[in-house]
Amino acid sequence: MSNLLNKRLARSLWRTKLRLLAVVLMVFVGVFAGITFGGYAHNLGGMYDAMQADDENGANLADVWIDNRSALWTPEEVNSFCSALETAWDASSVSQSLDSCEGRAVTQGAMFHTNDSGEHIVNALWHGIADGANADRVWMPEGHSEGRTAVAADEIVIDAHVTEALDLSVGDTVTIGAGNATAEFTLVGTGYHPLHVIMAPEGELFPAEPGQFVVGYLSDSGMARLTGEAIGTSNTILLDVEGTPSFDLPDTSEDEGEEIASVKQLVDAALSEAALDARVRDRGQNEPVEVMRQDLEGTKRTTVPFTVMIASIAAITIVLSLQRLVQSQAKEIAVLRTLGVKRSSLMTGYLIAPLAIGGIGCALGALAGPSGMNGMLDFYQDLVGVPIVERTVPTSVVATVIGSTMIIVFFSGAFPAWKASRLDPLAVLSGQNEMRVGSNLLRKLTSWMPTTLGLSIRSSVRKPVRLTMTFIAVGISLMLFGSIQMMSAGLQDTMVGALEDDQTWDAQVYIMPDGEQPIVDWAENNSAEYEMLIEMPLGSVADADEIERTFTLVGLDSFESGMRSVSILEGDAPAGNSTVAQVMMDEGSMTFLGWNIGEQHTVNLNGAQTEVELVATSTAELARTMYFLREDLSGMLGVNATSIYLDLPEGVEVDAALGEASMGIVERQTLLNGINSLLDQQTQIFQTVMYLGLLFTIVVMFNTMIMNVAERDFELATLRVLGASTRNLGTMLLFESLLIGIIGGIVGVLFAYGGAVGLAASFSSWQFFVPVTIVPSVAWQLMSGVILIAVAMTPFGVWRLRRMDLVEKVKDLSQ
């Protein structure tokens, strides 16, 4: 007998093809998204492993970087440090051995590139890598790079990120500079570097436009030829330890870096013995490496939530649909119960139905998932310009995604099944289950309203559980849609707003120590305004958990009237001539460190301990930054300026003379274009998820409105028989839609804000701080969207009213 009910259930489901298809689509999208994100994260991690591997094919990412960008170390000083370190290492209890300790010169510069539109000065960074270097080598994967590494003094390898944009190929001659020196080099190869997965200038978090920032890899003799220093002169020392010692992850509260901490203690002792001042960083403190790791971890963290949210929306829709089926089949169930059919037999069909729906959706999602993963990997490969050589879909990812989805879908059918088995045959067959006694309280509260409005409100809340589930489903849908919009608005304001609104410079010219005079002369000769500043990523401090945090030092002459004004959130701008240097720090740093205005703290500036007083907090910035008056910071670092801002008059442009006198040039518009381009590309990834959320909102609202109208056939027929016009009933349905839309919109905005806060929190770390605010335009857009969707459902209700057979309904009522 239960087979008969199951057939009836199957036919009933098939009659609602549109809803059935929508639910299958939701399950499909959930599994598709889960496999896409999961496979993407797995293969992205594989790409980093291949690039950083300590073998003949990998670049062998260093374990510790020791640098000082305001001074150069002679080869003898580097050898003295390495010898002291090896001696201390041999006498220590560190289990791993030291594979290599090698000096390297890394310097800013410029490339003088000529094409059809003329000569262009491209900001650049040059690495001097000795032949046979062990750590931080050039990665040259087969099929994605050309040529060989640089060996001779006139050879160079250019990073493959920019060779296409600059139309460079092996054998070309390029002209490059560093400070006041320029030289020609022969391009002998193209490749990649583990510190330059994202082609961003030092101190910047976002890549420049293609071809606007170049990284080149010279031999050690080539670097000496370019800079005029002795071979082996270095400003960076790389340490490679056997294996990969554990390092602390800055986005966790735990200290995972016990192994690297013992190494850094030996480094500090060796630096003291060699009398060198330097910044010491491990992999967790090296910003380019940590940004990539957190990008990967963020991708992994978003895989499960997105999948679960989409599956939850599908589950709610399944619950509501099956509840409606239970109600429509109540008489059949009652008859079977009176004939002695067991409750367990009645539950079977309602448990099989969601499994069948979920199985179809999961199968389709599993088939389409690999193509989605490859599409996302292709997009990422185009975005960062680094090849992802190996691509596989792990069985564990597929099993996890399908397993979690099927569990959610299965339990979505459990409640309707249980409810079907608990129907009282007597109540159903006597018609008592069709009787609805309205709430006296609700009638009193709506008694003063017009009849149509009162009926709409009472009708809307007659099924509070369903209504609540609908609002939850709408909230989750808008969490997918609105949270990304809100976070994007916050990022846009943080990254682009300050650069556009608070900074007026046209070009930032980087200089060697004491190399500002040629730039000043150029500015005066071209009637350009100039402003000197210090900007160096050489600050660090231990937080409350004794984790070393690095930040950028910025020294300005003025915080309000200069070319780079700083928006102060709280406090007063730092003043000069104070016993303890006054500083201002960004909102993210103050939040993570738990510092307050008025406190004094000891920070590490380029290896030297310095006491500072916090007098203000600047508005949120993506990077952690401490602001000084330039004269104070200059006295601490011994550097007058690291770069100069130029405000160019109309008709004056950056030329070769300025490029030859500089260590590199960044134009503000180029920087803005690069950030906007990245935001646009990232938005393309999220837009799919956003519009899926909007689509799910439409499906959920449509499903609820259909059931609301279908369940009230008797009531609406009664009103029609009593003389109510279709227009009046349509107005009642419109009010009901508006009410559901307004409440759903408010719930959606709250969910979206909560999702944005959660999403921002998952992305926020010491390296990134993403502020989230309720942007009125986004909130109104979400509200309006839900209301429009709800109102758009009204014509369906009116159409159903017009098709209603009043004679049949009256017969039912008379019985």
PDB file of N, CA and C in Angstrom, residues 95-167:
ATOM      1  N   SER A  95      68.386  20.970  15.836  1.00  0.00           N
ATOM      2  CA  SER A  95      68.482  19.644  15.227  1.00  0.00           C
ATOM      3  C   SER A  95      68.808  19.710  13.741  1.00  0.00           C
ATOM      4  N   GLN A  96      68.204  20.667  13.023  1.00  0.00           N
ATOM      5  CA  GLN A  96      68.467  20.748  11.585  1.00  0.00           C
ATOM      6  C   GLN A  96      69.809  21.411  11.312  1.00  0.00           C
ATOM      7  N   SER A  97      70.416  21.038  10.220  1.00  0.00           N
ATOM      8  CA  SER A  97      71.694  21.653   9.854  1.00  0.00           C
ATOM      9  C   SER A  97      71.460  22.879   8.979  1.00  0.00           C
ATOM     10  N   LEU A  98      72.454  23.741   8.907  1.00  0.00           N
ATOM     11  CA  LEU A  98      72.395  24.946   8.072  1.00  0.00           C
ATOM     12  C   LEU A  98      72.915  24.579   6.683  1.00  0.00           C
ATOM     13  N   ASP A  99      72.021  24.621   5.682  1.00  0.00           N
ATOM     14  CA  ASP A  99      72.427  24.255   4.319  1.00  0.00           C
ATOM     15  C   ASP A  99      73.241  25.353   3.652  1.00  0.00           C
ATOM     16  N   SER A 100      72.838  26.611   3.835  1.00  0.00           N
ATOM     17  CA  SER A 100      73.573  27.693   3.171  1.00  0.00           C
ATOM     18  C   SER A 100      73.334  29.015   3.882  1.00  0.00           C
ATOM     19  N   CYS A 101      74.342  29.870   3.784  1.00  0.00           N
ATOM     20  CA  CYS A 101      74.259  31.256   4.261  1.00  0.00           C
ATOM     21  C   CYS A 101      74.929  32.085   3.174  1.00  0.00           C
ATOM     22  N   GLU A 102      74.155  32.878   2.455  1.00  0.00           N
ATOM     23  CA  GLU A 102      74.707  33.564   1.288  1.00  0.00           C
ATOM     24  C   GLU A 102      74.188  34.995   1.197  1.00  0.00           C
ATOM     25  N   GLY A 103      75.096  35.893   0.831  1.00  0.00           N
ATOM     26  CA  GLY A 103      74.733  37.289   0.673  1.00  0.00           C
ATOM     27  C   GLY A 103      74.166  37.565  -0.706  1.00  0.00           C
ATOM     28  N   ARG A 104      73.345  38.588  -0.766  1.00  0.00           N
ATOM     29  CA  ARG A 104      72.727  38.937  -2.048  1.00  0.00           C
ATOM     30  C   ARG A 104      72.398  40.430  -2.051  1.00  0.00           C
ATOM     31  N   ALA A 105      72.557  41.055  -3.197  1.00  0.00           N
ATOM     32  CA  ALA A 105      72.171  42.456  -3.363  1.00  0.00           C
ATOM     33  C   ALA A 105      70.819  42.524  -4.054  1.00  0.00           C
ATOM     34  N   VAL A 106      69.894  43.256  -3.454  1.00  0.00           N
ATOM     35  CA  VAL A 106      68.581  43.499  -4.043  1.00  0.00           C
ATOM     36  C   VAL A 106      68.376  44.998  -4.037  1.00  0.00           C
ATOM     37  N   THR A 107      68.173  45.577  -5.201  1.00  0.00           N
ATOM     38  CA  THR A 107      68.081  47.027  -5.274  1.00  0.00           C
ATOM     39  C   THR A 107      66.977  47.477  -6.215  1.00  0.00           C
ATOM     40  N   GLN A 108      66.394  48.614  -5.902  1.00  0.00           N
ATOM     41  CA  GLN A 108      65.411  49.202  -6.801  1.00  0.00           C
ATOM     42  C   GLN A 108      66.125  49.865  -7.969  1.00  0.00           C
ATOM     43  N   GLY A 109      65.380  50.030  -9.038  1.00  0.00           N
ATOM     44  CA  GLY A 109      65.969  50.646 -10.214  1.00  0.00           C
ATOM     45  C   GLY A 109      64.909  50.946 -11.254  1.00  0.00           C
ATOM     46  N   ALA A 110      65.331  51.006 -12.486  1.00  0.00           N
ATOM     47  CA  ALA A 110      64.418  51.330 -13.581  1.00  0.00           C
ATOM     48  C   ALA A 110      64.877  50.634 -14.851  1.00  0.00           C
ATOM     49  N   MET A 111      63.914  50.341 -15.704  1.00  0.00           N
ATOM     50  CA  MET A 111      64.218  49.853 -17.047  1.00  0.00           C
ATOM     51  C   MET A 111      63.820  50.938 -18.034  1.00  0.00           C
ATOM     52  N   PHE A 112      64.690  51.210 -18.990  1.00  0.00           N
ATOM     53  CA  PHE A 112      64.415  52.210 -20.022  1.00  0.00           C
ATOM     54  C   PHE A 112      63.956  51.454 -21.269  1.00  0.00           C
ATOM     55  N   HIS A 113      62.648  51.413 -21.428  1.00  0.00           N
ATOM     56  CA  HIS A 113      62.054  50.578 -22.467  1.00  0.00           C
ATOM     57  C   HIS A 113      61.526  51.450 -23.603  1.00  0.00           C
ATOM     58  N   THR A 114      61.870  51.084 -24.817  1.00  0.00           N
ATOM     59  CA  THR A 114      61.443  51.854 -25.977  1.00  0.00           C
ATOM     60  C   THR A 114      60.536  50.998 -26.857  1.00  0.00           C
ATOM     61  N   ASN A 115      59.404  51.564 -27.230  1.00  0.00           N
ATOM     62  CA  ASN A 115      58.508  50.887 -28.172  1.00  0.00           C
ATOM     63  C   ASN A 115      57.957  51.910 -29.155  1.00  0.00           C
ATOM     64  N   ASP A 116      56.894  51.575 -29.841  1.00  0.00           N
ATOM     65  CA  ASP A 116      56.359  52.455 -30.884  1.00  0.00           C
ATOM     66  C   ASP A 116      55.898  53.807 -30.337  1.00  0.00           C
ATOM     67  N   SER A 117      55.507  53.831 -29.050  1.00  0.00           N
ATOM     68  CA  SER A 117      55.003  55.082 -28.471  1.00  0.00           C
ATOM     69  C   SER A 117      56.099  55.910 -27.832  1.00  0.00           C
ATOM     70  N   GLY A 118      57.360  55.469 -27.929  1.00  0.00           N
ATOM     71  CA  GLY A 118      58.465  56.240 -27.381  1.00  0.00           C
ATOM     72  C   GLY A 118      59.178  55.511 -26.260  1.00  0.00           C
ATOM     73  N   GLU A 119      60.004  56.274 -25.517  1.00  0.00           N
ATOM     74  CA  GLU A 119      60.770  55.683 -24.420  1.00  0.00           C
ATOM     75  C   GLU A 119      59.963  55.787 -23.125  1.00  0.00           C
ATOM     76  N   HIS A 120      59.989  54.687 -22.356  1.00  0.00           N
ATOM     77  CA  HIS A 120      59.247  54.632 -21.104  1.00  0.00           C
ATOM     78  C   HIS A 120      60.190  54.217 -19.984  1.00  0.00           C
ATOM     79  N   ILE A 121      59.992  54.850 -18.823  1.00  0.00           N
ATOM     80  CA  ILE A 121      60.784  54.503 -17.643  1.00  0.00           C
ATOM     81  C   ILE A 121      59.920  53.607 -16.770  1.00  0.00           C
ATOM     82  N   VAL A 122      60.334  52.351 -16.627  1.00  0.00           N
ATOM     83  CA  VAL A 122      59.537  51.362 -15.910  1.00  0.00           C
ATOM     84  C   VAL A 122      60.177  51.085 -14.556  1.00  0.00           C
ATOM     85  N   ASN A 123      59.388  51.209 -13.498  1.00  0.00           N
ATOM     86  CA  ASN A 123      59.881  50.908 -12.159  1.00  0.00           C
ATOM     87  C   ASN A 123      60.330  49.453 -12.092  1.00  0.00           C
ATOM     88  N   ALA A 124      61.456  49.197 -11.392  1.00  0.00           N
ATOM     89  CA  ALA A 124      62.026  47.852 -11.432  1.00  0.00           C
ATOM     90  C   ALA A 124      62.673  47.483 -10.106  1.00  0.00           C
ATOM     91  N   LEU A 125      62.934  46.188  -9.958  1.00  0.00           N
ATOM     92  CA  LEU A 125      63.668  45.643  -8.824  1.00  0.00           C
ATOM     93  C   LEU A 125      64.646  44.621  -9.375  1.00  0.00           C
ATOM     94  N   TRP A 126      65.933  44.749  -8.949  1.00  0.00           N
ATOM     95  CA  TRP A 126      66.972  43.877  -9.483  1.00  0.00           C
ATOM     96  C   TRP A 126      67.542  42.985  -8.382  1.00  0.00           C
ATOM     97  N   HIS A 127      67.677  41.690  -8.676  1.00  0.00           N
ATOM     98  CA  HIS A 127      68.293  40.721  -7.769  1.00  0.00           C
ATOM     99  C   HIS A 127      69.638  40.305  -8.348  1.00  0.00           C
ATOM    100  N   GLY A 128      70.676  40.318  -7.531  1.00  0.00           N
ATOM    101  CA  GLY A 128      71.977  39.804  -7.948  1.00  0.00           C
ATOM    102  C   GLY A 128      72.163  38.389  -7.417  1.00  0.00           C
ATOM    103  N   ILE A 129      72.013  37.392  -8.253  1.00  0.00           N
ATOM    104  CA  ILE A 129      72.033  35.992  -7.831  1.00  0.00           C
ATOM    105  C   ILE A 129      73.272  35.320  -8.417  1.00  0.00           C
ATOM    106  N   ALA A 130      74.148  34.885  -7.534  1.00  0.00           N
ATOM    107  CA  ALA A 130      75.397  34.264  -7.978  1.00  0.00           C
ATOM    108  C   ALA A 130      75.125  32.925  -8.643  1.00  0.00           C
ATOM    109  N   ASP A 131      75.973  32.564  -9.590  1.00  0.00           N
ATOM    110  CA  ASP A 131      75.854  31.255 -10.240  1.00  0.00           C
ATOM    111  C   ASP A 131      76.066  30.159  -9.182  1.00  0.00           C
ATOM    112  N   GLY A 132      75.158  29.217  -9.126  1.00  0.00           N
ATOM    113  CA  GLY A 132      75.245  28.162  -8.121  1.00  0.00           C
ATOM    114  C   GLY A 132      74.609  28.529  -6.801  1.00  0.00           C
ATOM    115  N   ALA A 133      73.840  29.632  -6.757  1.00  0.00           N
ATOM    116  CA  ALA A 133      73.164  30.023  -5.515  1.00  0.00           C
ATOM    117  C   ALA A 133      72.226  28.903  -5.071  1.00  0.00           C
ATOM    118  N   ASN A 134      72.070  28.774  -3.752  1.00  0.00           N
ATOM    119  CA  ASN A 134      71.259  27.682  -3.220  1.00  0.00           C
ATOM    120  C   ASN A 134      69.808  28.087  -2.977  1.00  0.00           C
ATOM    121  N   ALA A 135      69.574  29.269  -2.415  1.00  0.00           N
ATOM    122  CA  ALA A 135      68.222  29.679  -2.012  1.00  0.00           C
ATOM    123  C   ALA A 135      67.703  30.809  -2.895  1.00  0.00           C
ATOM    124  N   ASP A 136      66.373  30.901  -2.969  1.00  0.00           N
ATOM    125  CA  ASP A 136      65.703  31.954  -3.735  1.00  0.00           C
ATOM    126  C   ASP A 136      66.256  32.075  -5.150  1.00  0.00           C
ATOM    127  N   ARG A 137      66.274  30.925  -5.826  1.00  0.00           N
ATOM    128  CA  ARG A 137      66.741  30.908  -7.208  1.00  0.00           C
ATOM    129  C   ARG A 137      65.599  31.308  -8.141  1.00  0.00           C
ATOM    130  N   VAL A 138      65.937  31.459  -9.402  1.00  0.00           N
ATOM    131  CA  VAL A 138      64.926  31.709 -10.427  1.00  0.00           C
ATOM    132  C   VAL A 138      64.261  30.377 -10.761  1.00  0.00           C
ATOM    133  N   TRP A 139      62.933  30.354 -10.767  1.00  0.00           N
ATOM    134  CA  TRP A 139      62.173  29.141 -11.107  1.00  0.00           C
ATOM    135  C   TRP A 139      61.878  29.173 -12.600  1.00  0.00           C
ATOM    136  N   MET A 140      62.323  28.144 -13.297  1.00  0.00           N
ATOM    137  CA  MET A 140      62.147  28.102 -14.749  1.00  0.00           C
ATOM    138  C   MET A 140      61.467  26.788 -15.136  1.00  0.00           C
ATOM    139  N   PRO A 141      60.136  26.687 -14.941  1.00  0.00           N
ATOM    140  CA  PRO A 141      59.418  25.448 -15.247  1.00  0.00           C
ATOM    141  C   PRO A 141      59.425  25.164 -16.741  1.00  0.00           C
ATOM    142  N   GLU A 142      59.594  23.894 -17.076  1.00  0.00           N
ATOM    143  CA  GLU A 142      59.657  23.495 -18.479  1.00  0.00           C
ATOM    144  C   GLU A 142      58.334  23.793 -19.182  1.00  0.00           C
ATOM    145  N   GLY A 143      58.418  24.418 -20.334  1.00  0.00           N
ATOM    146  CA  GLY A 143      57.235  24.746 -21.109  1.00  0.00           C
ATOM    147  C   GLY A 143      56.629  26.096 -20.774  1.00  0.00           C
ATOM    148  N   HIS A 144      57.103  26.727 -19.697  1.00  0.00           N
ATOM    149  CA  HIS A 144      56.548  28.024 -19.292  1.00  0.00           C
ATOM    150  C   HIS A 144      57.637  29.082 -19.116  1.00  0.00           C
ATOM    151  N   SER A 145      58.863  28.750 -19.481  1.00  0.00           N
ATOM    152  CA  SER A 145      59.964  29.701 -19.390  1.00  0.00           C
ATOM    153  C   SER A 145      60.926  29.425 -20.548  1.00  0.00           C
ATOM    154  N   GLU A 146      61.885  30.331 -20.708  1.00  0.00           N
ATOM    155  CA  GLU A 146      62.832  30.197 -21.818  1.00  0.00           C
ATOM    156  C   GLU A 146      64.247  30.455 -21.326  1.00  0.00           C
ATOM    157  N   GLY A 147      65.224  29.933 -22.097  1.00  0.00           N
ATOM    158  CA  GLY A 147      66.611  30.276 -21.855  1.00  0.00           C
ATOM    159  C   GLY A 147      67.203  29.664 -20.605  1.00  0.00           C
ATOM    160  N   ARG A 148      68.117  30.423 -19.975  1.00  0.00           N
ATOM    161  CA  ARG A 148      68.875  29.961 -18.808  1.00  0.00           C
ATOM    162  C   ARG A 148      69.082  31.115 -17.844  1.00  0.00           C
ATOM    163  N   THR A 149      69.721  30.824 -16.717  1.00  0.00           N
ATOM    164  CA  THR A 149      69.999  31.873 -15.733  1.00  0.00           C
ATOM    165  C   THR A 149      71.182  32.722 -16.185  1.00  0.00           C
ATOM    166  N   ALA A 150      71.293  33.909 -15.604  1.00  0.00           N
ATOM    167  CA  ALA A 150      72.380  34.829 -15.947  1.00  0.00           C
ATOM    168  C   ALA A 150      73.669  34.396 -15.259  1.00  0.00           C
ATOM    169  N   VAL A 151      74.779  34.395 -16.015  1.00  0.00           N
ATOM    170  CA  VAL A 151      76.079  34.006 -15.466  1.00  0.00           C
ATOM    171  C   VAL A 151      77.097  35.131 -15.661  1.00  0.00           C
ATOM    172  N   ALA A 152      77.154  35.674 -16.863  1.00  0.00           N
ATOM    173  CA  ALA A 152      78.136  36.712 -17.166  1.00  0.00           C
ATOM    174  C   ALA A 152      77.679  38.072 -16.631  1.00  0.00           C
ATOM    175  N   ALA A 153      78.593  39.018 -16.662  1.00  0.00           N
ATOM    176  CA  ALA A 153      78.328  40.346 -16.104  1.00  0.00           C
ATOM    177  C   ALA A 153      77.381  41.171 -16.967  1.00  0.00           C
ATOM    178  N   ASP A 154      77.127  40.746 -18.205  1.00  0.00           N
ATOM    179  CA  ASP A 154      76.235  41.507 -19.082  1.00  0.00           C
ATOM    180  C   ASP A 154      74.970  40.720 -19.415  1.00  0.00           C
ATOM    181  N   GLU A 155      74.606  39.759 -18.584  1.00  0.00           N
ATOM    182  CA  GLU A 155      73.424  38.932 -18.834  1.00  0.00           C
ATOM    183  C   GLU A 155      72.356  39.183 -17.776  1.00  0.00           C
ATOM    184  N   ILE A 156      71.102  38.999 -18.178  1.00  0.00           N
ATOM    185  CA  ILE A 156      69.983  39.223 -17.274  1.00  0.00           C
ATOM    186  C   ILE A 156      68.834  38.275 -17.627  1.00  0.00           C
ATOM    187  N   VAL A 157      68.107  37.855 -16.609  1.00  0.00           N
ATOM    188  CA  VAL A 157      66.851  37.122 -16.779  1.00  0.00           C
ATOM    189  C   VAL A 157      65.730  38.056 -16.353  1.00  0.00           C
ATOM    190  N   ILE A 158      64.714  38.207 -17.171  1.00  0.00           N
ATOM    191  CA  ILE A 158      63.575  39.062 -16.857  1.00  0.00           C
ATOM    192  C   ILE A 158      62.403  38.185 -16.415  1.00  0.00           C
ATOM    193  N   ASP A 159      61.704  38.608 -15.404  1.00  0.00           N
ATOM    194  CA  ASP A 159      60.568  37.846 -14.908  1.00  0.00           C
ATOM    195  C   ASP A 159      59.526  37.674 -16.017  1.00  0.00           C
ATOM    196  N   ALA A 160      59.052  36.435 -16.175  1.00  0.00           N
ATOM    197  CA  ALA A 160      58.140  36.110 -17.278  1.00  0.00           C
ATOM    198  C   ALA A 160      56.800  36.825 -17.169  1.00  0.00           C
ATOM    199  N   HIS A 161      56.487  37.403 -16.001  1.00  0.00           N
ATOM    200  CA  HIS A 161      55.241  38.151 -15.860  1.00  0.00           C
ATOM    201  C   HIS A 161      55.134  39.287 -16.886  1.00  0.00           C
ATOM    202  N   VAL A 162      56.282  39.904 -17.223  1.00  0.00           N
ATOM    203  CA  VAL A 162      56.235  41.154 -17.995  1.00  0.00           C
ATOM    204  C   VAL A 162      56.782  41.028 -19.404  1.00  0.00           C
ATOM    205  N   THR A 163      57.319  39.876 -19.758  1.00  0.00           N
ATOM    206  CA  THR A 163      57.966  39.784 -21.076  1.00  0.00           C
ATOM    207  C   THR A 163      56.973  39.981 -22.213  1.00  0.00           C
ATOM    208  N   GLU A 164      55.754  39.475 -22.051  1.00  0.00           N
ATOM    209  CA  GLU A 164      54.757  39.645 -23.113  1.00  0.00           C
ATOM    210  C   GLU A 164      54.303  41.098 -23.203  1.00  0.00           C
ATOM    211  N   ALA A 165      54.056  41.728 -22.027  1.00  0.00           N
ATOM    212  CA  ALA A 165      53.585  43.115 -22.024  1.00  0.00           C
ATOM    213  C   ALA A 165      54.629  44.053 -22.617  1.00  0.00           C
ATOM    214  N   LEU A 166      55.916  43.747 -22.384  1.00  0.00           N
ATOM    215  CA  LEU A 166      56.986  44.600 -22.902  1.00  0.00           C
ATOM    216  C   LEU A 166      57.549  44.081 -24.219  1.00  0.00           C
ATOM    217  N   ASP A 167      56.982  42.987 -24.730  1.00  0.00           N
ATOM    218  CA  ASP A 167      57.411  42.408 -26.014  1.00  0.00           C
ATOM    219  C   ASP A 167      58.911  42.112 -25.992  1.00  0.00           C
TER     220      ASP A 167
END
